[in-house]
C-alpha cells in the first residue's frame, strides 16, 4: 500500500536538511540544467516533480524551544530559498536574497551603507536607480557621484575619494554602452570599494559579473529572469558567504523579501531562461542588422554590431549580445510619432525582457524624470527608441517594424 498521506508534519516540511541532498543532486549541473531543473523532484512529501509553492506565513514548532528549519515567512520561505539558490548557482555566487523588486534589491545594498559613505554610479544608469540614490542622499543616508565609467581616468580620479560602493550597469539603458567590468572591478577593489553590477539586461545566461571580479550581482527579476511580464521582483547575489549571510539577515530586518508566489512564478520563468535568451538574441541580431541598413534609421545601438564602440569589450565579457537595443530615427520626433502609429507586433510599453516584444520612447517614458538637460548629457535624444525583442516569429517582427519605418 503506497503511503499517500505523510505520517507527520515533519515529513511535509522540506527542511534545510534537504539542502545537502539537493546539493548532491545538482553538484555537477551546467547552468542550463540549473535553470531548467534546480529543485525538481526533491519534494519529500508527495514526490511532486515541480517544487511546491509554500504560501504559509508561519511554521509549527516541533515542540517547546524546538523550531524547525523555517519559523516565519519573512525570515525564510522554502519556495523563495529555492529560487535564491538557483540564482546564486547561475551567477556563481555564495547565496542570494530575492527581493520584492529590482529597486528593493539595490536598496538592500544601499541600506547597509553608513552616513557619508560614497556611492559611485554611472551617469547613464537606470532612471529608478538615480532616483533612489538622490532620495537616499537627500535624507542624508549616503552621498553619491555619477561618472562616465568608460572614461577610466575620470573613474580612477573618483576612486581617490574611497567610495564604499561602486555601482556598474552594463549594458546601459537605453544606449547599450558596455562597461569593462573586470577592469573597473580591479581598480575599485584596489581602492577598497565593493562592486555591484546590475546584470538585468543580460542575465547570468550571457554575463556573470562575479566571475569578472564584482562582489554583487543585482537584478530586476521583473525582466529576463522571470521573462513573462507578470511579476515584479529582484535579487542580490553575493560572491562571499559572509556577505550573503549578512544580506539575508538585513532583508529579514527590513522586510525586503519577495512574496512566495512571485518567487514561484520567477522560478517557473527561469526554467526557460537559456532557451528564451538564445532565441530572442538571434532575432535581435537580425533586427539590429536590418535597422542598421535602413535609410530611415540614423544610428543603431547594439553591441553585436561590429562597428559598435564597445563591440570588443562586449565580446570579451559577455557570452552574447542580448535582446535589447535602441536606435535613432532620421526624421526626429515627427518620425517617432509616425513610426509608433504604424508599427505592428511591438507594444508601446515600459519594461523589457518578456516573451512579447516591446517598444519604448525613453524621452517621454522611462527617462522622462531625468529632465531634458540630463538626457542631453547622457546622449538620450528625443528621436531615440528602445526595443525589447521577444519570441514572436522573426518575419512578423520585421514586417511590424517595416510598417513603422515605411511611414517615417
Ligand atoms: C527595471 C530595472 C530596474 C528596477 O527593477 P524593478 O523590478 O522595476 O524595481 C533596475 N535596473 C534595471 C537595469 C532595470 O531595467
Coordinates of C-alpha atoms and ligand atoms in Angstrom, one line a residue:
X1 CA 0.0 0.0 0.0
X2 CA 1.7 3.2 -1.1
X3 CA 1.8 5.8 1.6
X4 CA -0.4 8.6 0.4
X5 CA -0.6 10.7 3.5
X6 CA 2.6 11.7 5.2
X7 CA 2.7 10.3 8.7
X8 CA 3.9 13.5 10.4
X9 CA 4.1 17.2 9.7
X10 CA 7.9 16.8 9.7
X11 CA 7.6 14.7 6.6
X12 CA 5.9 17.5 4.8
X13 CA 8.5 20.1 5.6
X14 CA 11.3 20.4 3.1
X15 CA 13.8 21.4 5.7
X16 CA 17.3 22.7 5.3
X17 CA 18.3 19.1 5.9
X18 CA 17.2 18.7 2.3
X19 CA 19.8 21.0 1.1
X20 CA 22.7 18.5 1.2
X21 CA 20.5 16.2 -0.9
X22 CA 19.7 18.9 -3.3
X23 CA 23.4 19.8 -3.4
X24 CA 24.3 16.2 -4.2
X25 CA 21.7 16.0 -6.9
X26 CA 22.8 19.2 -8.6
X27 CA 26.5 19.4 -7.9
X28 CA 27.8 19.0 -11.4
X29 CA 25.0 20.7 -13.2
X30 CA 25.8 23.0 -16.0
X31 CA 24.0 26.4 -16.0
X32 CA 21.3 25.3 -18.4
X33 CA 20.4 22.4 -16.2
X34 CA 20.3 24.5 -13.0
X35 CA 17.9 26.9 -14.7
X36 CA 15.7 24.1 -16.0
X37 CA 15.7 21.8 -13.1
X38 CA 17.1 23.1 -9.8
X39 CA 14.9 21.7 -7.1
X40 CA 12.9 19.5 -9.5
X41 CA 11.7 16.2 -7.9
X42 CA 13.0 16.9 -4.4
X43 CA 9.6 17.0 -2.7
X44 CA 9.8 14.5 0.2
X45 CA 6.0 14.6 0.9
X46 CA 4.4 13.5 -2.4
X47 CA 7.3 13.3 -4.9
X48 CA 5.9 16.4 -6.7
X49 CA 8.1 17.0 -9.7
X50 CA 7.6 20.7 -9.7
X51 CA 8.8 22.2 -6.4
X52 CA 5.7 23.0 -4.3
X53 CA 4.6 26.6 -3.5
X54 CA 4.7 27.3 0.2
X55 CA 2.4 30.2 1.0
X56 CA 2.2 29.8 4.8
X57 CA 3.4 32.8 6.7
X58 CA 4.3 30.7 9.8
X59 CA 5.5 27.2 10.7
X60 CA 4.7 24.9 13.5
X61 CA 7.4 24.4 16.1
X62 CA 8.4 20.8 16.6
X63 CA 8.0 21.3 20.3
X64 CA 8.9 23.6 23.2
X65 CA 12.0 25.6 22.2
X66 CA 12.4 23.4 19.1
X67 CA 12.0 25.4 15.9
X68 CA 12.2 23.6 12.6
X69 CA 14.2 24.8 9.6
X70 CA 11.6 27.5 9.0
X71 CA 9.7 29.5 11.6
X72 CA 8.3 32.7 9.9
X73 CA 7.9 33.7 6.3
X74 CA 9.8 36.9 6.5
X75 CA 12.9 35.1 7.9
X76 CA 12.7 32.3 5.3
X77 CA 10.5 30.6 2.9
X78 CA 11.2 27.3 1.1
X79 CA 10.0 28.5 -2.3
X80 CA 11.9 31.8 -2.1
X81 CA 15.0 30.0 -0.9
X82 CA 14.9 27.6 -3.8
X83 CA 14.8 30.5 -6.3
X84 CA 17.6 32.2 -4.4
X85 CA 19.8 29.0 -4.6
X86 CA 19.2 28.7 -8.3
X87 CA 20.1 32.3 -8.9
X88 CA 23.2 32.0 -6.7
X89 CA 24.3 29.0 -8.7
X90 CA 23.7 30.7 -12.1
X91 CA 25.6 33.8 -11.0
X92 CA 28.4 31.7 -9.4
X93 CA 27.8 33.4 -6.0
X94 CA 27.6 32.1 -2.4
X95 CA 23.9 32.8 -2.0
X96 CA 21.2 35.3 -2.9
X97 CA 18.4 37.3 -1.5
X98 CA 15.2 37.5 -3.5
X99 CA 13.6 40.9 -3.1
X100 CA 10.1 42.3 -3.9
X101 CA 11.5 44.4 -6.8
X102 CA 14.8 45.4 -8.6
X103 CA 14.8 48.7 -6.7
X104 CA 14.4 46.8 -3.4
X105 CA 17.5 44.7 -4.4
X106 CA 19.5 47.9 -4.9
X107 CA 18.2 49.4 -1.7
X108 CA 19.1 46.3 0.2
X109 CA 22.7 47.2 -0.6
X110 CA 22.4 50.9 -0.1
X111 CA 20.6 50.5 3.2
X112 CA 23.7 48.9 4.8
X113 CA 25.9 51.9 4.0
X114 CA 26.7 54.5 6.6
X115 CA 26.2 58.2 6.6
X116 CA 28.7 59.9 4.3
X117 CA 29.6 56.6 2.6
X118 CA 30.1 57.4 -1.1
X119 CA 28.5 55.5 -3.9
X120 CA 30.0 55.8 -7.4
X121 CA 27.4 55.2 -10.2
X122 CA 27.4 55.5 -14.0
X123 CA 26.0 58.8 -15.3
X124 CA 23.7 56.9 -17.6
X125 CA 22.3 54.5 -15.0
X126 CA 18.7 53.3 -14.9
X127 CA 16.4 56.2 -14.0
X128 CA 15.0 54.4 -10.9
X129 CA 18.5 53.9 -9.7
X130 CA 19.3 57.5 -10.0
X131 CA 16.0 58.5 -8.3
X132 CA 16.8 56.1 -5.4
X133 CA 20.4 57.4 -5.0
X134 CA 19.0 61.0 -5.0
X135 CA 16.3 60.2 -2.4
X136 CA 18.8 58.5 -0.1
X137 CA 21.3 61.3 -0.4
X138 CA 18.6 63.9 0.3
X139 CA 17.8 62.1 3.5
X140 CA 21.5 62.2 4.4
X141 CA 21.9 58.4 4.3
X142 CA 24.7 58.5 1.8
X143 CA 26.5 60.6 -0.8
X144 CA 26.8 59.7 -4.5
X145 CA 28.7 60.7 -7.5
X146 CA 28.0 60.0 -11.2
X147 CA 30.8 59.5 -13.7
X148 CA 31.2 58.2 -17.3
X149 CA 32.5 54.8 -16.5
X150 CA 34.0 54.3 -19.9
X151 CA 36.4 57.2 -19.1
X152 CA 38.9 55.2 -17.0
X153 CA 40.9 58.4 -16.0
X154 CA 37.8 60.0 -14.6
X155 CA 36.8 56.8 -12.8
X156 CA 40.2 56.5 -11.2
X157 CA 40.1 60.1 -10.1
X158 CA 36.7 59.5 -8.4
X159 CA 38.2 56.4 -6.6
X160 CA 40.6 58.7 -4.7
X161 CA 37.6 59.6 -2.6
X162 CA 37.4 56.0 -1.4
X163 CA 33.8 55.1 -2.3
X164 CA 32.2 52.4 -0.2
X165 CA 30.3 51.0 -3.2
X166 CA 30.8 51.2 -7.0
X167 CA 27.7 50.6 -9.0
X168 CA 28.1 49.3 -12.6
X169 CA 25.3 48.8 -15.1
X170 CA 26.3 47.0 -18.3
X171 CA 25.0 47.2 -20.9
X172 CA 23.5 50.5 -20.0
X173 CA 19.9 51.6 -20.5
X174 CA 18.9 52.7 -23.1
X175 CA 22.2 53.3 -25.1
X176 CA 23.6 49.8 -24.7
X177 CA 27.0 51.1 -23.7
X178 CA 29.2 48.4 -22.3
X179 CA 31.5 48.9 -19.3
X180 CA 34.7 46.9 -18.8
X181 CA 33.6 45.1 -15.6
X182 CA 36.9 43.3 -14.9
X183 CA 39.0 46.5 -15.3
X184 CA 36.7 48.6 -13.2
X185 CA 36.4 45.9 -10.5
X186 CA 40.2 45.6 -10.3
X187 CA 40.6 49.4 -9.9
X188 CA 37.7 49.7 -7.4
X189 CA 38.9 46.8 -5.2
X190 CA 42.4 48.2 -5.1
X191 CA 40.8 51.4 -3.7
X192 CA 38.9 49.3 -1.1
X193 CA 35.5 49.7 -2.7
X194 CA 32.8 47.0 -3.1
X195 CA 31.5 46.5 -6.6
X196 CA 27.9 45.7 -7.5
X197 CA 26.8 45.1 -11.1
X198 CA 23.2 45.5 -12.3
X199 CA 23.0 42.4 -14.6
X200 CA 19.4 42.9 -15.5
X201 CA 19.9 43.5 -19.3
X202 CA 21.8 40.2 -20.0
X203 CA 21.0 37.8 -17.1
X204 CA 23.5 35.2 -15.9
X205 CA 22.9 33.3 -19.2
X206 CA 25.0 35.9 -21.0
X207 CA 27.1 37.6 -18.3
X208 CA 28.4 36.6 -14.9
X209 CA 29.7 39.8 -13.1
X210 CA 31.1 37.8 -10.1
X211 CA 33.4 35.9 -12.4
X212 CA 34.7 39.3 -13.7
X213 CA 35.5 40.4 -10.1
X214 CA 32.3 42.0 -8.8
X215 CA 31.2 41.4 -5.2
X216 CA 27.5 41.5 -6.0
X217 CA 25.2 40.9 -9.0
X218 CA 21.9 42.6 -8.7
X219 CA 18.8 42.0 -10.8
X220 CA 15.4 43.3 -11.7
X221 CA 14.0 39.8 -11.9
X222 CA 10.9 41.5 -13.4
X223 CA 12.8 41.4 -16.7
X224 CA 14.6 38.5 -18.3
X225 CA 14.9 36.2 -15.2
X226 CA 11.1 35.9 -14.9
X227 CA 10.6 36.7 -18.6
X228 CA 6.9 36.7 -18.8
X229 CA 6.0 40.3 -17.7
X230 CA 3.8 39.1 -14.8
X231 CA 6.0 39.6 -11.7
X232 CA 7.8 42.5 -10.0
X233 CA 10.8 41.0 -8.2
X234 CA 14.5 41.5 -7.7
X235 CA 17.6 39.7 -6.4
X236 CA 21.0 40.4 -4.9
X237 CA 23.6 37.6 -5.4
X238 CA 26.7 37.9 -3.2
X239 CA 30.1 36.3 -4.1
X240 CA 31.2 35.8 -0.4
X241 CA 29.3 33.6 2.1
X242 CA 29.6 36.1 4.9
X243 CA 28.2 38.9 2.7
X244 CA 25.3 36.7 1.6
X245 CA 24.5 35.8 5.2
X246 CA 24.6 39.5 6.2
X247 CA 22.3 40.5 3.4
X248 CA 19.8 37.7 4.2
X249 CA 19.7 38.9 7.8
X250 CA 19.3 42.5 6.6
X251 CA 16.4 41.5 4.3
X252 CA 14.8 40.0 7.4
X253 CA 15.4 43.2 9.4
X254 CA 13.9 45.5 6.8
X255 CA 11.3 43.1 5.4
X256 CA 12.5 43.4 1.8
X257 CA 11.6 39.8 0.9
X258 CA 9.6 38.7 -2.2
X259 CA 6.2 37.0 -1.9
X260 CA 6.3 33.2 -2.2
X261 CA 4.0 33.2 -5.3
X262 CA 6.2 35.7 -7.1
X263 CA 9.3 33.6 -6.2
X264 CA 7.5 30.5 -7.6
X265 CA 6.5 32.3 -10.8
X266 CA 10.0 33.6 -11.2
X267 CA 11.4 30.1 -10.8
X268 CA 9.0 28.9 -13.4
X269 CA 10.1 31.6 -15.7
X270 CA 13.7 30.9 -15.0
X271 CA 13.2 27.3 -16.4
X272 CA 13.3 28.6 -19.9
X273 CA 15.9 31.4 -19.4
X274 CA 18.5 30.0 -21.7
X275 CA 16.1 28.9 -24.5
X276 CA 14.4 32.3 -24.4
X277 CA 17.7 34.2 -24.4
X278 CA 19.2 32.4 -27.3
X279 CA 16.1 32.7 -29.4
X280 CA 15.4 36.4 -28.5
X281 CA 19.1 37.2 -29.1
X282 CA 19.1 35.6 -32.5
X283 CA 16.1 37.7 -33.6
X284 CA 17.8 40.8 -32.0
X285 CA 20.9 40.4 -34.2
X286 CA 18.8 40.1 -37.3
X287 CA 16.8 43.1 -36.4
X288 CA 19.8 45.2 -35.5
X289 CA 21.4 44.5 -38.9
X290 CA 18.1 45.3 -40.7
X291 CA 17.7 48.6 -38.8
X292 CA 21.4 49.5 -39.4
X293 CA 20.9 49.2 -43.1
X294 CA 17.6 51.1 -43.2
X295 CA 17.5 54.7 -44.6
X296 CA 15.0 55.9 -42.1
X297 CA 17.4 54.9 -39.2
X298 CA 20.3 57.2 -38.3
X299 CA 22.1 55.0 -35.8
X300 CA 21.6 51.7 -34.0
X301 CA 22.9 51.0 -30.5
X302 CA 23.6 47.2 -30.2
X303 CA 27.0 45.9 -29.2
X304 CA 26.5 42.9 -31.5
X305 CA 27.2 45.2 -34.5
X306 CA 30.9 45.1 -35.3
X307 CA 31.1 49.0 -35.5
X308 CA 29.6 49.5 -32.0
X309 CA 32.2 51.4 -29.9
X310 CA 32.1 48.6 -27.2
X311 CA 31.9 45.6 -29.5
X312 CA 35.3 44.2 -28.4
X313 CA 34.7 44.6 -24.7
X314 CA 31.2 43.0 -25.1
X315 CA 32.7 40.1 -26.9
X316 CA 35.2 39.6 -24.2
X317 CA 33.0 39.8 -21.1
X318 CA 29.6 38.6 -22.4
X319 CA 28.5 35.3 -23.9
X320 CA 26.1 37.0 -26.2
X321 CA 24.8 40.5 -27.0
X322 CA 21.3 40.1 -25.6
X323 CA 17.8 41.1 -26.8
X324 CA 17.8 44.8 -26.1
X325 CA 18.7 47.6 -28.5
X326 CA 17.9 51.2 -29.3
X327 CA 18.1 53.4 -32.4
X328 CA 17.6 56.9 -33.6
X329 CA 15.3 57.9 -36.4
X330 CA 16.4 60.3 -39.1
X331 CA 13.1 62.2 -39.1
X332 CA 13.2 63.4 -35.4
X333 CA 10.1 63.5 -33.2
X334 CA 7.6 63.7 -36.1
X335 CA 9.1 60.4 -37.4
X336 CA 8.8 58.9 -33.9
X337 CA 5.1 59.7 -33.9
X338 CA 4.5 58.2 -37.4
X339 CA 6.6 55.1 -36.6
X340 CA 4.7 54.4 -33.4
X341 CA 1.4 54.9 -35.1
X342 CA 2.2 52.3 -37.8
X343 CA 4.4 49.7 -36.1
X344 CA 2.9 46.3 -35.6
X345 CA 3.9 43.3 -33.4
X346 CA 5.6 45.6 -30.8
X347 CA 3.6 47.0 -27.9
X348 CA 4.4 50.6 -26.7
X349 CA 5.2 49.9 -23.1
X350 CA 7.9 50.3 -20.5
X351 CA 9.8 47.3 -19.1
X352 CA 11.7 44.7 -21.1
X353 CA 12.9 41.1 -21.1
X354 CA 9.5 39.4 -21.6
X355 CA 8.4 36.9 -24.3
X356 CA 6.5 39.7 -26.1
X357 CA 8.3 42.4 -28.0
X358 CA 8.0 46.0 -26.7
X359 CA 9.0 49.4 -27.9
X360 CA 9.6 52.3 -25.7
X361 CA 10.3 56.0 -26.2
X362 CA 12.8 56.8 -23.4
X363 CA 12.5 60.6 -23.5
X364 CA 8.7 60.5 -22.7
X365 CA 8.6 57.2 -20.8
X366 CA 11.5 55.5 -18.9
X367 CA 13.7 58.5 -18.8
X368 CA 11.2 61.4 -18.6
X369 CA 12.1 62.1 -14.9
X370 CA 15.7 62.7 -15.8
X371 CA 14.8 66.1 -17.4
X372 CA 16.0 67.4 -20.8
X373 CA 19.5 68.5 -19.7
X374 CA 20.5 65.3 -18.0
X375 CA 19.1 63.4 -21.0
X376 CA 21.1 65.6 -23.4
X377 CA 24.3 65.0 -21.3
X378 CA 23.7 61.2 -21.3
X379 CA 23.1 61.3 -25.1
X380 CA 19.4 60.2 -24.9
X381 CA 17.9 62.0 -27.8
X382 CA 14.2 62.7 -28.5
X383 CA 14.3 60.6 -31.6
X384 CA 15.6 57.5 -29.7
X385 CA 13.5 54.4 -29.5
X386 CA 14.3 51.3 -27.4
X387 CA 13.3 47.7 -28.4
X388 CA 13.0 44.6 -26.3
X389 CA 12.9 41.6 -28.7
X390 CA 10.6 38.8 -27.7
X391 CA 9.8 35.4 -29.1
X392 CA 7.5 36.2 -32.0
X393 CA 8.4 34.9 -35.4
X394 CA 11.2 37.0 -36.8
X395 CA 9.3 37.6 -40.1
X396 CA 6.4 39.1 -38.1
X397 CA 8.8 41.3 -36.1
X398 CA 10.4 42.5 -39.3
X399 CA 7.1 43.2 -41.1
X400 CA 5.9 45.0 -38.0
X401 CA 9.0 47.3 -38.0
X402 CA 8.8 47.8 -41.8
X403 CA 5.3 49.1 -41.4
X404 CA 6.5 51.7 -38.9
X405 CA 9.7 52.6 -40.8
X406 CA 7.8 52.9 -44.1
X407 CA 5.6 55.6 -42.5
X408 CA 8.6 57.6 -41.3
Ligands
LIG1 C1 13.7 47.6 -14.3 C2 15.1 47.8 -13.9 C3 15.4 48.1 -12.6 C4 14.3 48.2 -11.5 O1 13.7 47.0 -11.3 P1 12.2 46.9 -10.8 O2 11.9 45.4 -10.7 O3 11.3 47.6 -11.7 O4 12.1 47.5 -9.4 C5 16.7 48.2 -12.2 N1 17.7 48.2 -13.1 C6 17.5 48.0 -14.4 C7 18.6 47.9 -15.4 C8 16.2 47.8 -14.9 O5 15.9 47.6 -16.2

